[in-house]
């Protein structure tokens, strides 16, 4: 009887699937654990009825009906909400209908596949191609759109999103990240209500200054690190962006990420194609932690330049000298870098300009020749002196910018973004060069190329961008000003493409007055980014926690500096959680501080592969307690590093034991505190002990034995026993 019931049930299943297939075609977008189901309805439009956990049986997706949510909704037709695309045809018709033409799915390698779906307006020769690239092991979907104009005249794009996602749940909880200069990446969570919520930037350059193009979206209830259903998304675009969240009258949510179309209507001539930036997202049923680990693995393998290769530990001169230095003083600082044990010395701002020397931030930008008074023998001499001491040498550049007090400004006023018939508007006493002008783009390329060809051995660049766009107008674009924000970013990418063709593996730090550029559109050209000019370690705990949700540790440059009044140990322990560096007066260190720092760098070099390439488990959030605890675990689960930071703790505050994560329950692990000041002993009761992974993840460690000390820290090395 049971066998008969199973046969009948199976037959009914296939009959239902067959009936469904008569009106709908299924397109599966799958990773190992995530599925997006698209269907083609009887009206030849493409719908997205499902996004979530992957089905165990792909055949059952045939039971899914077309649904009511178009995969890429158009404007000017019957849809009543915000569309993914809105355009005006050459005959001024402001509508678009997209019908399915064909689709293909191909394997790019044993881990990556790509599905492309071709759509066509039945009345106008406009094509839209939806791209979905699946990274199976990382559970990442990367999606973007091509818009092709085959009309005889020009089509104007009014809205042109990277994609559109649809979700259905009882409630939606959005986690966003916002801030300002020296106050980046503050985490904020809120429940979405009916209507519209938008996160956007209109800043052009330094576009992430107030809002970062990342988010978590949890379904039904707020998600934490280990529990909850959510997607994590980020836009690979270094310019103005927008995330549009809209809950309709039936409580369905549409998410529309992409370039901010504000003041950016984009004209497409006959035969031209516009390609949107990629939206990169993952889905998790195991909370934010798993989503982060998915993004980290994808970034190291596909999203960041040399994402699985070692990074350099540097000493920057900024805190020691600012812009006031000479050649002799810099060479003496090389000894400090060598004494610490760093790999590289970075010369920051202030080394250039002769007619208008860079002695402050009011002059010199644009005049990229060595200042003869400060550096009579040039950069090449410094490179050789550093190499003689066993160091690499790097340099700071801000190639997109110009001071009005510069030779470049005097010689090329038509190369600068500024409104005609208006007063110039300055930020940090500077203006933005017009990268949409081919001669300016070529000039910017040669700033970097000439620096590298004339100074063989130059090993590192810090690429800065210290202002956004205001009062911006391009003399080159003339009557096409609405293309400025988009074409500026596209031109920047072309410059970086050109540089990377010649200098494929040169380490370059992405900086924008702190964390004003933190996106995967730029990071494919850069090895790391500067998350904030605020290097006070207490503030950095929160900043680094925020960035760690979307970016792997080896991309987040974290330096030990003079900011803050905390101990050198606390500063170093915080910096070691990410890509360690130094920007401090070594000569002002005490003997114990120097000895500690030298040992800390040795520890970091020994453990860096775990920190850079391991899985991150954020265990206790500084937003929930007056401490932060996180750990990295290698793939084999044989080694781990745990970071514990006590913050501004209260009198008689109690911290409970901490259960570790990510270990192998059946392995035995030795636990040892490292990074101790000379002459001090560990206060960890379990220090030197051996425990099973099961015990460490069930009972945990007491990381605050005895008296609770504010602004104190602990790094624990965990090794599996042989």
XYZ file of C-alpha atoms in Angstrom:
722
model
C 0.000 0.000 0.000
C 2.823 2.436 0.935
C 4.557 1.670 -2.351
C 1.324 2.371 -4.248
C 0.906 5.727 -2.479
C 4.505 6.710 -3.297
C 4.022 5.815 -6.975
C 0.757 7.790 -7.173
C 2.308 10.774 -5.392
C 5.270 10.734 -7.748
C 2.984 10.523 -10.754
C 0.914 13.454 -9.509
C 4.100 15.435 -8.961
C 5.280 14.963 -12.520
C 1.792 15.623 -13.924
C 1.686 18.882 -11.986
C 5.172 19.790 -13.127
C 4.308 19.000 -16.717
C 1.164 21.117 -16.565
C 3.131 23.968 -15.063
C 5.845 23.640 -17.731
C 3.253 24.287 -20.469
C 2.959 27.884 -19.376
C 6.201 28.532 -17.511
C 9.842 27.850 -18.230
C 12.114 27.496 -15.216
C 15.556 29.147 -15.026
C 17.591 28.053 -12.015
C 20.303 30.278 -10.577
C 22.071 27.958 -8.110
C 25.089 27.886 -5.840
C 25.811 25.008 -3.469
C 23.317 26.297 -0.893
C 21.387 29.157 -2.513
C 18.724 29.189 -5.216
C 17.070 31.896 -7.222
C 14.199 30.628 -9.347
C 13.126 32.577 -12.418
C 10.151 31.684 -14.587
C 8.925 32.785 -17.992
C 5.211 33.419 -17.898
C 2.650 32.909 -20.630
C 3.064 36.615 -21.441
C 6.812 35.997 -22.121
C 7.897 38.135 -19.198
C 10.454 36.903 -16.673
C 9.441 36.592 -13.024
C 11.298 35.871 -9.806
C 9.060 33.788 -7.524
C 11.789 32.452 -5.220
C 15.096 33.412 -3.606
C 16.442 31.437 -0.666
C 17.752 28.088 0.453
C 18.555 25.710 -2.372
C 16.075 22.902 -3.012
C 17.377 19.394 -2.407
C 15.518 18.256 -5.529
C 15.774 20.621 -8.477
C 12.786 18.865 -10.052
C 10.477 20.328 -7.416
C 11.186 23.843 -8.657
C 8.860 22.950 -11.542
C 6.001 23.254 -9.038
C 6.715 26.958 -8.572
C 4.291 29.175 -10.456
C 5.420 32.249 -12.357
C 4.437 34.549 -9.543
C 3.748 38.252 -9.838
C 7.175 39.859 -9.376
C 8.952 40.690 -12.617
C 12.668 40.009 -12.421
C 13.551 43.403 -13.909
C 10.512 45.673 -13.798
C 10.190 48.385 -16.419
C 8.861 51.917 -16.149
C 6.035 53.484 -18.107
C 3.895 50.341 -18.232
C 1.402 48.906 -15.725
C 3.675 48.468 -12.703
C 2.894 51.057 -10.018
C 6.115 51.012 -7.988
C 9.746 51.959 -8.590
C 11.065 50.187 -11.710
C 14.505 48.681 -12.230
C 14.752 50.391 -15.616
C 13.107 53.471 -17.062
C 14.055 55.015 -20.387
C 12.868 57.422 -23.051
C 12.998 56.222 -26.647
C 14.243 58.326 -29.525
C 10.604 59.133 -30.405
C 10.078 60.330 -26.783
C 7.946 57.323 -25.788
C 8.673 56.842 -22.043
C 7.773 53.144 -21.792
C 9.521 49.799 -22.023
C 8.314 46.214 -22.101
C 10.787 43.352 -21.779
C 9.914 39.919 -23.124
C 11.964 36.772 -22.902
C 13.990 35.866 -25.993
C 16.482 33.248 -24.826
C 18.844 32.259 -22.058
C 22.076 30.341 -21.688
C 23.954 28.852 -18.759
C 27.614 27.965 -19.084
C 30.366 26.850 -16.741
C 33.297 29.248 -16.552
C 35.320 26.799 -14.448
C 34.654 24.055 -11.905
C 33.307 26.606 -9.409
C 31.746 29.425 -11.427
C 28.787 29.392 -13.817
C 27.007 32.228 -15.561
C 23.415 32.514 -16.745
C 22.480 35.225 -19.229
C 18.877 36.057 -20.081
C 18.129 38.085 -23.198
C 15.057 40.310 -23.113
C 13.623 42.419 -25.939
C 11.017 45.147 -26.253
C 8.465 43.879 -28.830
C 7.920 47.384 -30.270
C 11.384 48.935 -30.080
C 14.860 47.512 -30.852
C 16.073 47.785 -27.261
C 17.642 44.734 -25.657
C 18.332 44.044 -21.997
C 20.579 41.177 -20.936
C 20.451 40.009 -17.319
C 23.646 38.364 -16.038
C 23.802 36.045 -13.021
C 27.240 34.690 -12.124
C 27.220 31.964 -9.470
C 30.176 31.126 -7.239
C 29.205 27.705 -5.941
C 31.550 27.123 -3.007
C 31.267 30.699 -1.762
C 27.454 30.831 -2.160
C 27.756 34.204 -3.882
C 25.646 35.493 -6.768
C 27.024 38.388 -8.786
C 24.462 40.042 -11.031
C 24.554 42.909 -13.519
C 22.676 44.148 -16.578
C 23.509 45.173 -20.136
C 21.246 47.639 -21.947
C 21.641 47.797 -25.735
C 20.190 50.471 -27.995
C 19.577 49.389 -31.585
C 17.239 52.271 -32.374
C 18.323 54.731 -35.050
C 18.225 57.583 -32.576
C 19.385 58.124 -29.001
C 17.750 56.428 -26.035
C 17.962 58.167 -22.638
C 18.285 55.983 -19.551
C 16.507 57.577 -16.604
C 16.906 54.603 -14.217
C 19.228 51.656 -14.812
C 19.550 49.339 -11.833
C 22.066 46.528 -11.588
C 19.287 44.065 -10.777
C 16.060 43.653 -8.853
C 15.378 41.195 -6.032
C 12.018 40.224 -4.551
C 11.386 38.819 -1.070
C 8.241 37.806 0.785
C 8.165 37.630 4.587
C 6.146 38.779 7.573
C 8.708 41.439 8.526
C 11.965 42.844 7.153
C 14.913 44.099 9.194
C 17.540 46.270 7.511
C 21.079 46.680 8.850
C 22.884 49.624 7.252
C 26.231 51.328 7.815
C 26.712 55.087 7.896
C 29.077 57.739 9.230
C 31.282 60.683 8.367
C 34.966 61.508 8.220
C 36.734 59.790 11.152
C 33.412 58.238 12.117
C 32.877 55.580 9.475
C 30.881 52.369 9.363
C 28.452 52.854 12.236
C 25.993 49.986 12.307
C 22.262 50.692 12.533
C 19.327 48.287 12.351
C 15.686 49.135 11.749
C 12.445 47.452 10.791
C 11.208 48.359 7.342
C 7.652 49.637 7.159
C 5.325 49.988 4.191
C 6.568 52.427 1.608
C 10.105 53.339 0.605
C 13.477 53.319 2.321
C 16.546 54.467 0.380
C 20.256 54.449 1.160
C 22.100 56.608 -1.311
C 25.100 58.745 -2.150
C 25.241 61.735 -4.488
C 28.900 62.530 -3.751
C 30.521 61.370 -6.996
C 34.034 60.886 -5.664
C 34.646 59.797 -2.071
C 31.131 58.462 -2.462
C 31.038 56.328 0.717
C 31.668 59.257 3.061
C 28.190 59.192 4.626
C 26.694 55.871 3.536
C 28.494 52.637 2.668
C 27.150 50.556 -0.261
C 26.476 47.438 1.826
C 23.526 46.048 3.795
C 21.984 43.062 5.566
C 18.297 42.340 5.035
C 16.818 39.831 7.522
C 13.502 38.082 7.012
C 10.759 37.730 9.645
C 12.941 38.681 12.620
C 16.294 40.359 13.309
C 19.271 38.127 12.581
C 22.316 37.795 14.811
C 25.736 36.298 14.123
C 24.628 32.669 14.222
C 20.863 32.690 13.680
C 18.445 34.130 11.196
C 17.555 34.166 7.512
C 19.014 37.049 5.546
C 20.766 38.309 2.467
C 23.948 40.406 2.537
C 24.524 42.673 -0.436
C 27.072 45.153 -1.751
C 27.432 47.183 -4.934
C 30.696 47.138 -6.902
C 30.667 50.830 -7.805
C 33.034 53.636 -6.757
C 30.635 56.483 -7.487
C 27.192 57.678 -6.451
C 24.922 54.731 -5.612
C 21.419 53.936 -4.409
C 19.703 51.036 -2.636
C 15.927 51.227 -2.949
C 13.768 49.135 -0.585
C 10.007 49.201 -1.169
C 7.259 47.218 0.548
C 4.126 46.972 -1.535
C 0.466 46.740 -0.524
C 0.774 42.955 -0.067
C 3.861 43.212 2.123
C 6.261 41.996 -0.567
C 9.653 43.682 -0.683
C 11.538 44.739 -3.796
C 15.224 45.644 -3.559
C 16.728 47.744 -6.348
C 20.496 48.359 -6.140
C 22.556 50.341 -8.615
C 24.075 53.609 -9.741
C 22.278 56.632 -8.353
C 20.392 58.074 -11.305
C 20.161 61.487 -9.604
C 21.378 64.097 -12.118
C 22.651 61.179 -14.203
C 20.275 60.537 -17.091
C 22.482 58.624 -19.506
C 22.251 58.890 -23.297
C 22.802 55.772 -25.404
C 23.412 56.328 -29.106
C 22.583 53.793 -31.786
C 24.661 50.650 -31.315
C 25.866 51.548 -27.831
C 25.610 49.304 -24.765
C 25.529 50.389 -21.142
C 26.744 47.866 -18.577
C 25.712 48.410 -14.972
C 28.034 47.694 -12.059
C 27.659 44.322 -10.369
C 25.543 43.720 -7.316
C 27.111 40.980 -5.192
C 25.011 39.128 -2.641
C 24.722 35.986 -0.581
C 21.932 34.292 1.353
C 22.261 32.687 4.778
C 20.000 30.779 7.147
C 22.749 30.826 9.780
C 22.942 34.523 10.551
C 25.282 37.352 9.618
C 28.446 35.433 10.443
C 27.954 32.886 7.677
C 27.040 35.612 5.190
C 30.264 37.443 6.060
C 32.376 34.329 5.669
C 30.802 33.752 2.241
C 31.705 37.285 1.170
C 35.227 37.022 2.607
C 35.976 33.819 0.711
C 34.566 35.243 -2.512
C 36.546 38.479 -2.074
C 39.848 36.721 -1.502
C 39.325 34.446 -4.501
C 37.650 36.820 -6.944
C 36.998 40.336 -5.641
C 40.299 41.770 -4.394
C 43.629 42.095 -6.135
C 45.919 39.239 -5.032
C 43.393 38.297 -2.359
C 45.246 35.148 -1.294
C 48.750 36.620 -1.313
C 50.745 38.101 1.600
C 50.529 41.779 2.552
C 53.315 44.151 3.621
C 53.591 45.576 7.130
C 54.543 49.226 6.807
C 55.726 52.213 8.818
C 54.231 55.534 7.666
C 55.984 58.847 8.373
C 52.824 60.947 8.783
C 52.562 60.905 12.570
C 56.303 61.444 12.910
C 56.739 64.381 10.514
C 53.469 65.414 8.809
C 54.610 67.501 5.796
C 57.667 68.907 7.567
C 60.684 66.735 6.779
C 63.811 66.520 4.693
C 65.734 63.748 3.022
C 68.061 63.130 5.942
C 65.212 62.824 8.428
C 63.405 60.298 6.226
C 66.508 58.146 5.850
C 66.888 58.148 9.626
C 63.296 56.957 9.923
C 64.215 53.948 7.805
C 66.227 52.779 10.808
C 63.071 52.939 12.918
C 61.204 50.792 10.389
C 64.032 48.281 10.364
C 64.239 48.305 14.160
C 60.521 47.521 14.424
C 60.716 44.742 11.874
C 58.347 46.188 9.249
C 58.625 45.369 5.553
C 58.131 48.802 4.037
C 58.469 52.538 4.669
C 55.668 54.713 3.280
C 56.319 58.385 2.516
C 53.041 60.252 2.905
C 51.889 63.706 1.795
C 54.249 66.693 1.489
C 57.093 65.518 -0.778
C 56.196 67.392 -4.017
C 55.798 70.826 -5.620
C 58.458 73.472 -6.286
C 56.863 76.693 -7.492
C 54.129 75.948 -4.964
C 55.750 73.599 -2.428
C 53.525 71.219 -0.509
C 54.234 72.581 2.971
C 50.550 72.422 3.928
C 47.293 71.315 2.322
C 46.808 74.629 0.504
C 49.251 74.159 -2.366
C 51.015 71.766 -4.691
C 48.402 69.147 -5.602
C 48.804 68.429 -9.305
C 52.532 69.248 -9.428
C 54.012 65.793 -8.972
C 57.705 66.599 -9.046
C 59.941 66.073 -5.997
C 60.401 69.183 -3.885
C 64.063 70.066 -4.403
C 64.494 71.571 -0.941
C 63.163 68.495 0.857
C 64.366 65.801 -1.536
C 67.387 67.111 -3.482
C 68.275 63.595 -4.659
C 64.726 62.607 -5.536
C 62.593 59.560 -4.835
C 65.040 57.185 -6.525
C 67.619 57.988 -3.842
C 65.123 57.138 -1.083
C 64.216 53.859 -2.790
C 67.903 52.864 -2.887
C 68.522 53.926 0.705
C 65.535 51.906 1.877
C 66.658 48.869 -0.093
C 70.143 49.182 1.431
C 68.515 48.798 4.844
C 66.454 45.788 3.758
C 63.206 47.748 3.304
C 60.794 48.412 0.478
C 59.741 51.988 -0.224
C 56.261 53.332 -0.976
C 54.747 56.729 -1.678
C 51.496 58.700 -1.295
C 49.682 60.142 -4.331
C 46.405 61.983 -4.867
C 46.315 61.981 -8.664
C 42.652 62.950 -9.190
C 42.926 66.277 -7.385
C 44.395 69.766 -7.803
C 45.028 72.794 -5.591
C 44.167 76.194 -7.113
C 47.638 77.140 -5.932
C 49.491 74.903 -8.384
C 51.141 75.047 -11.782
C 48.642 72.528 -13.119
C 45.730 74.804 -12.217
C 47.427 77.758 -13.921
C 48.242 75.799 -17.084
C 45.021 73.820 -17.523
C 41.955 75.569 -16.071
C 39.840 73.590 -18.547
C 40.890 70.315 -16.860
C 39.013 71.047 -13.646
C 35.446 70.319 -12.536
C 33.910 73.665 -11.574
C 30.792 75.587 -12.445
C 31.027 78.476 -14.897
C 29.902 81.842 -13.539
C 30.054 80.567 -9.937
C 32.581 80.851 -7.144
C 34.823 77.831 -6.769
C 33.872 75.555 -3.907
C 36.793 74.027 -2.011
C 37.126 71.028 0.258
C 40.548 70.669 1.850
C 41.567 73.588 -0.394
C 41.275 71.501 -3.540
C 39.224 70.722 -6.627
C 38.589 67.579 -8.680
C 40.199 66.990 -12.060
C 37.878 66.157 -14.961
C 38.643 62.489 -15.601
C 36.019 62.400 -18.368
C 38.484 64.423 -20.494
C 40.794 61.954 -22.304
C 43.825 64.226 -21.879
C 43.213 64.425 -18.132
C 42.781 60.659 -17.870
C 46.057 60.200 -19.735
C 47.731 62.721 -17.430
C 46.526 60.851 -14.334
C 47.785 57.552 -15.730
C 51.209 59.052 -16.391
C 51.460 60.486 -12.873
C 51.604 56.922 -11.599
C 53.408 55.364 -14.563
C 56.149 58.009 -14.588
C 56.625 57.624 -10.852
C 57.145 53.885 -11.247
C 59.317 53.994 -14.384
C 61.593 56.757 -13.082
C 61.975 55.177 -9.653
C 62.662 51.518 -10.212
C 62.063 49.524 -7.076
C 59.182 51.681 -5.843
C 57.103 48.988 -4.188
C 53.851 50.491 -2.881
C 51.418 53.338 -3.519
C 48.832 54.937 -1.284
C 46.176 56.370 -3.652
C 44.173 59.076 -1.879
C 41.041 61.066 -2.756
C 40.255 63.780 -0.233
C 37.086 65.394 -1.504
C 33.770 64.665 -3.150
C 32.089 66.469 -6.023
C 30.328 69.764 -5.396
C 29.618 72.609 -7.841
C 30.775 70.130 -10.475
C 30.633 70.901 -14.195
C 32.775 69.442 -16.977
C 34.104 71.774 -19.686
C 34.777 68.659 -21.777
C 31.242 67.220 -21.606
C 29.657 70.588 -22.466
C 25.933 69.883 -23.053
C 26.177 66.283 -21.733
C 26.607 67.130 -18.064
C 24.240 64.384 -16.884
C 26.931 61.859 -17.859
C 29.503 63.396 -15.497
C 29.019 61.267 -12.382
C 28.879 58.004 -14.320
C 31.620 58.721 -16.854
C 33.990 59.978 -14.158
C 33.874 56.604 -12.418
C 34.105 54.664 -15.681
C 37.131 56.745 -16.668
C 38.753 56.057 -13.300
C 38.312 52.333 -13.949
C 39.891 52.687 -17.404
C 42.930 54.385 -15.847
C 43.222 51.639 -13.261
C 42.768 48.952 -15.940
C 45.599 50.507 -17.894
C 47.857 50.625 -14.854
C 47.088 47.043 -13.895
C 47.930 45.800 -17.370
C 51.459 47.098 -16.790
C 51.794 46.700 -13.003
C 49.786 43.598 -12.257
C 50.780 42.955 -8.644
C 51.978 46.297 -7.265
C 50.401 46.769 -3.803
C 48.202 49.877 -3.771
C 46.138 51.121 -0.839
C 42.732 52.584 -1.662
C 42.215 55.707 0.461
C 39.659 58.509 0.311
C 40.160 60.830 3.243
C 39.611 57.732 5.334
C 36.887 55.273 4.336
C 35.340 57.270 1.495
C 35.933 54.483 -1.030
C 35.195 50.979 0.199
C 33.651 48.928 -2.569
C 34.392 45.932 -4.759
C 34.285 48.027 -7.918
C 37.599 49.549 -6.875
C 39.052 46.706 -4.821
C 39.735 44.532 -7.860
C 42.494 47.071 -8.581
C 43.715 47.498 -4.980
C 45.197 45.226 -2.360
C 43.714 46.983 0.679
C 41.818 50.079 1.784
C 42.156 52.698 4.501
C 38.991 52.383 6.594
C 39.212 55.633 8.578
C 41.513 58.471 9.540
C 40.328 57.834 13.097
C 42.931 55.434 14.455
C 41.976 55.717 18.113
C 41.826 51.995 18.942
C 38.584 52.280 20.906
C 36.858 53.789 17.882
C 38.612 51.339 15.576
C 37.012 48.407 17.414
C 33.622 49.608 16.169
C 34.893 50.645 12.733
C 36.682 47.352 12.140
C 33.680 45.379 13.396
C 31.532 47.168 10.812
C 33.857 46.598 7.876
C 34.430 42.962 8.849
C 30.829 42.207 7.913
C 31.634 42.630 4.219
C 35.405 42.768 3.721
C 38.153 40.247 4.590
C 40.753 41.245 7.160
C 43.695 41.482 4.767
C 41.945 44.372 2.961
C 41.357 46.480 6.110
C 44.491 48.524 6.848
C 44.779 49.033 10.610
C 47.672 51.015 12.048
C 49.208 51.585 15.458
C 49.351 55.384 15.903
C 49.518 58.108 18.526
C 45.734 58.591 18.467
C 44.144 57.707 21.784
C 45.684 57.404 25.239
C 45.457 53.641 25.492
C 48.455 51.404 26.046
C 50.686 50.323 23.175
C 49.469 46.779 23.823
C 45.804 47.705 23.374
C 46.587 49.694 20.224
C 48.622 46.856 18.759
C 46.140 44.139 19.671
C 43.360 46.064 17.918
C 45.472 46.666 14.800
C 46.530 43.021 14.617
C 42.949 41.929 13.988
C 43.273 43.199 10.412
C 46.175 44.286 8.145
C 48.759 45.540 10.624
C 50.752 48.715 10.033
C 52.429 51.512 12.008
C 52.236 55.287 11.893
C 53.994 56.286 15.073
C 57.158 57.951 16.386
C 59.288 54.934 17.145
C 61.891 57.179 18.777
C 59.335 58.137 21.447
C 58.688 54.526 22.494
C 59.995 53.277 25.814
C 62.320 50.286 25.838
C 59.485 47.978 26.876
C 57.146 49.386 24.229
C 59.734 48.858 21.503
C 60.526 45.351 22.679
C 56.810 44.518 22.829
C 56.215 45.934 19.339
C 59.063 43.976 17.801
C 57.718 40.747 19.306
C 54.171 41.627 18.234
C 55.287 41.948 14.605
C 57.004 38.576 14.847
C 53.798 37.088 16.250
C 51.790 38.724 13.492
C 54.082 37.415 10.774
C 53.733 33.938 12.241
C 49.944 34.084 12.516
C 49.070 36.336 9.580
C 47.902 33.519 7.313
C 45.262 32.550 9.879
C 44.144 36.173 10.274
C 44.171 36.954 6.565
C 42.837 33.695 5.152
C 40.939 32.113 8.045
C 37.202 32.076 8.697
C 36.091 34.943 10.932
C 33.712 34.285 13.833
C 32.426 37.455 15.484
C 31.433 36.170 18.920
C 30.546 39.242 21.025
C 29.584 42.564 19.468
C 30.709 45.922 20.936
C 27.174 47.098 20.147
C 25.792 44.574 22.669
C 28.432 44.532 25.427
C 31.307 46.722 26.560
C 33.711 44.321 24.926
C 34.368 42.698 21.580
C 35.432 39.099 20.973
C 36.249 37.594 17.582
C 38.385 34.769 16.280
C 39.871 33.437 13.050
C 40.078 29.702 12.302
C 42.033 28.153 9.444
C 40.439 25.769 6.931
C 41.835 22.676 8.622
C 40.523 23.835 12.024
C 44.002 23.177 13.359
C 44.888 26.771 14.270
C 42.966 29.767 15.526
C 43.606 33.262 16.883
C 41.191 34.886 19.350
C 40.966 38.639 19.993
C 39.359 40.005 23.158
C 38.943 43.749 23.799
C 37.500 45.180 27.019
C 36.129 48.637 26.204
C 34.735 51.353 28.477
C 33.617 48.928 31.152
C 31.470 49.856 34.153
C 32.231 49.441 37.830
C 31.483 45.844 38.920
C 30.362 44.944 35.402
C 30.336 41.173 34.897
C 31.484 39.425 31.737
C 30.528 35.794 31.356
C 32.648 33.036 29.902
C 32.997 33.107 26.126
C 32.077 30.096 24.028
C 34.393 29.790 21.055
C 33.236 28.959 17.534
C 34.501 27.261 14.412
C 36.707 24.594 16.019
C 36.591 20.816 15.561
C 34.709 19.287 18.497
C 36.868 16.155 18.397
C 40.280 17.825 18.327
C 42.379 18.818 21.342
C 43.647 22.405 21.408
C 46.379 24.118 23.398
C 45.431 27.630 24.522
C 48.118 30.287 25.050
C 47.977 34.054 25.480
C 50.510 35.963 23.369
C 51.439 39.630 22.902
C 52.308 40.151 26.562
C 54.297 43.172 27.699
C 57.873 42.351 28.783
C 57.925 40.966 32.315
C 54.156 40.451 32.536
C 52.302 37.156 32.894
C 49.012 35.992 31.505
C 45.928 36.373 33.686
C 44.090 33.720 31.678
C 43.306 30.831 34.051
C 43.333 28.335 31.198
C 46.637 29.639 29.804
C 48.857 26.781 28.631
C 46.083 24.232 29.030
C 44.800 21.706 26.517
C 41.071 21.340 25.916
C 38.802 19.653 23.418
C 37.105 21.729 20.788
C 33.831 20.574 22.279
C 34.764 21.999 25.696
C 35.956 25.314 24.236
C 32.746 25.725 22.239
C 30.427 24.493 25.017
C 32.014 25.749 28.255
C 34.321 28.357 26.779
C 37.051 30.505 28.310
C 37.003 33.091 31.068
C 38.588 36.027 29.259
C 38.148 38.474 32.150
C 39.500 36.745 35.262
C 40.021 38.880 38.353
C 39.564 42.642 38.217
C 38.000 43.973 35.036
C 40.387 46.478 33.429
C 38.886 48.994 30.963
C 40.597 49.388 27.586
C 42.559 46.190 27.996
C 43.019 43.368 25.522
C 44.070 39.779 25.085
C 45.210 37.759 22.060
C 45.058 33.988 22.405
C 46.730 31.526 20.076
C 44.961 28.182 19.751
C 46.719 25.165 18.242
C 45.483 21.630 17.743
C 47.623 19.011 19.478
C 49.548 16.620 17.238
